[in-house]
């Protein structure tokens, strides 16, 4: 196992966060805390050089994602991307949050000459070196960006990027809503609530003691993308639910989760910077943000449905046992098949494929958003 988290890095990150808490009157909104824990330059979880993605803890990894699990994920997604590229007359792909570069490799291999340029936008500069290694064979097609360009023409993809965007926390004490943030108590970080005008985007009912999330950053990200997408389509894959399911009384503990060494916990205030922090995606909020910015929803369905619509079962014919077993994890209802969803958008007017997007051909659940 690789050494994780030198003490000096966590100590420096903790000092930086304490400094931010002091500068903010002794209380930091959770989204600010999460942004620093994950992305503080050189110190945050995604800003260090460790291996976060991989199949086993012995590799020093913390969690596995679909493209790390099976190359068939990218091969199946490539069929939808290819249809969308043809539909909008583009030859450029934009990937957000490219991680190790595994999905980029699968898409570039499957799409061949259909892609002239593959753009990667990732908040983490340190992952760029890893992506360069993974994608060495495609160097002439690759471009990395720190920021979005003013205008985009092409197909956008993002796997597990929306869940990595900082969320605000809300606490319902039975009478009123409070915003849950973070204070310092000596060396430790502790929860602290403040009065707020913020509300969940759903009427409830909410049991007393509910703690849940709202996602202004992910929604603003989608709105900006939509604004800049002149021609093209976008596909995001992530775990989450429509709004009514997200804010269901049975989910009164919220969806905030940390991952380290392939174990999950619910305490983001300890081992800060040494573990991933995520929240599920409110796909209704994402769809509304895109629609408000002028995009059409192409479809919304489970990952299993989407991958099967894109031909994954045919790709498994004649495959060896390991390939089949890994692909099954992407499809099985009790593994990634149902919890993970795919949502697709296109700029209205790019109608050449909006009528029959391959991945949503059967089992589209847009009506549930
Ligand atoms: C959970 S990882 C997923 C990595 C990869 N897509 C995969 O499936 O293995 C989340 C990634 O999203 C990136 N990220 C988070 N917010 C982002 C943003 N606003 N723009 C671009 N990348 C972002 C993180 O740096 C990280 O690489």
PDB file of C-alpha atoms and ligand atoms in Angstrom, residues 39 46 53 63-68 73 95-103 121-124 127 131 158-166 221 239 276 278, ligand 1:
ATOM      1  CA  UNK A  39      -9.494  21.172  -3.651  1.00  0.00           C
ATOM      2  CA  UNK A  46      -8.070  15.878  -5.061  1.00  0.00           C
ATOM      3  CA  UNK A  53      -9.338   5.579  -7.975  1.00  0.00           C
ATOM      4  CA  UNK A  63     -12.993   3.955  -4.225  1.00  0.00           C
ATOM      5  CA  UNK A  64     -13.736   2.519  -7.624  1.00  0.00           C
ATOM      6  CA  UNK A  65     -15.587   4.225 -10.438  1.00  0.00           C
ATOM      7  CA  UNK A  66     -17.284   2.705 -13.479  1.00  0.00           C
ATOM      8  CA  UNK A  67     -14.491   3.339 -16.031  1.00  0.00           C
ATOM      9  CA  UNK A  68     -11.958   1.885 -13.565  1.00  0.00           C
ATOM     10  CA  UNK A  73     -18.395   1.409 -19.680  1.00  0.00           C
ATOM     11  CA  UNK A  95     -14.703  15.612 -20.367  1.00  0.00           C
ATOM     12  CA  UNK A  96     -15.148  17.148 -16.905  1.00  0.00           C
ATOM     13  CA  UNK A  97     -13.409  15.589 -13.890  1.00  0.00           C
ATOM     14  CA  UNK A  98     -11.424  13.032 -15.884  1.00  0.00           C
ATOM     15  CA  UNK A  99      -9.836  11.336 -12.848  1.00  0.00           C
ATOM     16  CA  UNK A 100      -7.145   8.878 -13.905  1.00  0.00           C
ATOM     17  CA  UNK A 101      -7.977   9.311 -17.615  1.00  0.00           C
ATOM     18  CA  UNK A 102      -9.562   5.842 -17.832  1.00  0.00           C
ATOM     19  CA  UNK A 103     -12.811   7.016 -19.447  1.00  0.00           C
ATOM     20  CA  UNK A 121     -11.282  20.092 -17.639  1.00  0.00           C
ATOM     21  CA  UNK A 122     -10.391  19.050 -14.092  1.00  0.00           C
ATOM     22  CA  UNK A 123     -10.176  21.107 -10.933  1.00  0.00           C
ATOM     23  CA  UNK A 124      -7.261  18.954  -9.865  1.00  0.00           C
ATOM     24  CA  UNK A 127      -4.385  14.484 -11.803  1.00  0.00           C
ATOM     25  CA  UNK A 131      -3.998  11.577 -17.245  1.00  0.00           C
ATOM     26  CA  UNK A 158     -18.755  13.721 -16.890  1.00  0.00           C
ATOM     27  CA  UNK A 159     -18.710  10.624 -14.714  1.00  0.00           C
ATOM     28  CA  UNK A 160     -19.034  11.155 -10.959  1.00  0.00           C
ATOM     29  CA  UNK A 161     -18.139  14.817 -11.239  1.00  0.00           C
ATOM     30  CA  UNK A 162     -21.399  16.354  -9.978  1.00  0.00           C
ATOM     31  CA  UNK A 163     -21.201  14.384  -6.710  1.00  0.00           C
ATOM     32  CA  UNK A 164     -17.764  15.891  -6.050  1.00  0.00           C
ATOM     33  CA  UNK A 165     -19.070  19.472  -6.084  1.00  0.00           C
ATOM     34  CA  UNK A 166     -19.383  21.208  -2.707  1.00  0.00           C
ATOM     35  CA  UNK A 221     -21.919  24.593 -13.043  1.00  0.00           C
ATOM     36  CA  UNK A 239     -25.471   8.499  -8.148  1.00  0.00           C
ATOM     37  CA  UNK A 276     -13.192  11.882  -0.395  1.00  0.00           C
ATOM     38  CA  UNK A 278     -19.437  13.393  -1.738  1.00  0.00           C
TER      39      UNK A 278
HETATM   40  C1  LIG B   1     -15.039  11.162  -8.096  1.00  0.00           C
HETATM   41  S1  LIG B   1     -13.852  11.820  -9.198  1.00  0.00           S
HETATM   42  C2  LIG B   1     -14.334  11.025 -10.694  1.00  0.00           C
HETATM   43  C3  LIG B   1     -13.201  10.795 -11.659  1.00  0.00           C
HETATM   44  C4  LIG B   1     -13.517  10.110 -12.957  1.00  0.00           C
HETATM   45  N1  LIG B   1     -14.515  10.799 -13.715  1.00  0.00           N
HETATM   46  C5  LIG B   1     -13.909   8.672 -12.782  1.00  0.00           C
HETATM   47  O1  LIG B   1     -15.046   8.331 -13.055  1.00  0.00           O
HETATM   48  O2  LIG B   1     -13.062   7.861 -12.377  1.00  0.00           O
HETATM   49  C6  LIG B   1     -14.349  13.495  -9.358  1.00  0.00           C
HETATM   50  C7  LIG B   1     -13.486  14.335 -10.264  1.00  0.00           C
HETATM   51  O3  LIG B   1     -14.169  15.560 -10.564  1.00  0.00           O
HETATM   52  C8  LIG B   1     -13.250  16.645 -10.521  1.00  0.00           C
HETATM   53  N2  LIG B   1     -14.022  17.881 -10.376  1.00  0.00           N
HETATM   54  C9  LIG B   1     -14.773  18.284  -9.341  1.00  0.00           C
HETATM   55  N3  LIG B   1     -15.369  19.473  -9.604  1.00  0.00           N
HETATM   56  C10 LIG B   1     -15.024  19.814 -10.861  1.00  0.00           C
HETATM   57  C11 LIG B   1     -15.323  20.927 -11.721  1.00  0.00           C
HETATM   58  N4  LIG B   1     -16.104  21.918 -11.328  1.00  0.00           N
HETATM   59  N5  LIG B   1     -14.792  20.929 -12.949  1.00  0.00           N
HETATM   60  C12 LIG B   1     -13.996  19.929 -13.366  1.00  0.00           C
HETATM   61  N6  LIG B   1     -13.657  18.866 -12.598  1.00  0.00           N
HETATM   62  C13 LIG B   1     -14.165  18.805 -11.356  1.00  0.00           C
HETATM   63  C14 LIG B   1     -12.321  16.243  -9.381  1.00  0.00           C
HETATM   64  O4  LIG B   1     -11.100  16.951  -9.413  1.00  0.00           O
HETATM   65  C15 LIG B   1     -12.143  14.740  -9.674  1.00  0.00           C
HETATM   66  O5  LIG B   1     -11.150  14.496 -10.616  1.00  0.00           O
END
